[in-house]
Amino acid sequence: MLVGDAAGLVDLYRGVGMDNAALSGRLAVKAITKAEEEGLEAAKTYENLMKKVVRKIEVNAKRQMKRLSSNNELEKNLSPLNMLKGGLHILIANQINKILPPEKLIFLP
Ligand SMILES: Cc1cc2nc3c(=O)[nH]c(=O)nc-3n(C[C@H](O)[C@H](O)[C@H](O)COP(=O)(O)OP(=O)(O)OC[C@H]3O[C@@H](n4cnc5c(N)ncnc54)[C@H](O)[C@@H]3O)c2cc1C
């Protein structure tokens, strides 16, 4: 089972990798424990637990391709309005994250 950077979990759209590294490490441990308890294959269990994370990286990779597809697209993406929206999102998500369990955290930015 590969976790973090070794598993290619750096999210280039968000420009971060630590959150996915921590989450995948946590889910790998969970998969091993679950597999031992229920007599399952740990790698398969890990694959299932990681589906959401992998999907998110794939979606963000497409967003990144669109963002860098032209100068206009990049400029639109980094417009003051988008920056403001992003800032508000971080502000609100940060507060919500205080009450969420580790595996349900809203990833930022
Ligand atoms: C310059 C830079 C800036 C970054 N900024 C951010 C940021 O602002 N926010 C963010 O979220 N992410 C950032 N990242 C990405 C983030 O650092 C990584 O995604 C994250 O650290 C991955 O964690 P990891 O545990 O998978 O790997 P690592 O942190 O690389 O840990 C792997 C460890 O394994 C050790 N190791 C390797 N081979 C062996 C071996 N054979 N035996 C024993 N040990 C070994 C290494 O020495 C290392 O300590 C940045 C990365 C870089 C390079």
GROMACS .gro file of C-alpha atoms in nm, residues 10-11 13 19 23 26-27 39 50 54 65 72 76-77 83 89-90 96 103 106:
model
   20
   10VAL     CA    1   0.001   1.567  -0.431
   11ASP     CA    2  -0.289   1.780  -0.543
   13TYR     CA    3  -0.459   2.222  -0.827
   19ASP     CA    4  -0.338   1.660   0.393
   23LEU     CA    5  -0.532   1.102   0.538
   26ARG     CA    6  -0.470   0.704   0.843
   27LEU     CA    7  -0.679   0.511   0.593
   39GLY     CA    8  -1.049  -1.147   0.706
   50MET     CA    9  -0.929   0.578  -0.086
   54VAL     CA   10  -0.840   0.957  -0.568
   65MET     CA   11  -0.555   2.162  -1.696
   72ASN     CA   12  -0.717   3.429  -2.021
   76LYS     CA   13  -1.007   3.455  -1.492
   77ASN     CA   14  -0.920   3.190  -1.235
   83MET     CA   15  -0.981   3.519  -0.466
   89HIS     CA   16  -1.456   2.944   0.162
   90ILE     CA   17  -1.140   2.900   0.373
   96ILE     CA   18  -1.658   2.381   1.026
  103GLU     CA   19  -1.155   1.171   0.791
  106ILE     CA   20  -1.290   1.983   0.425
   0.00000   0.00000   0.00000
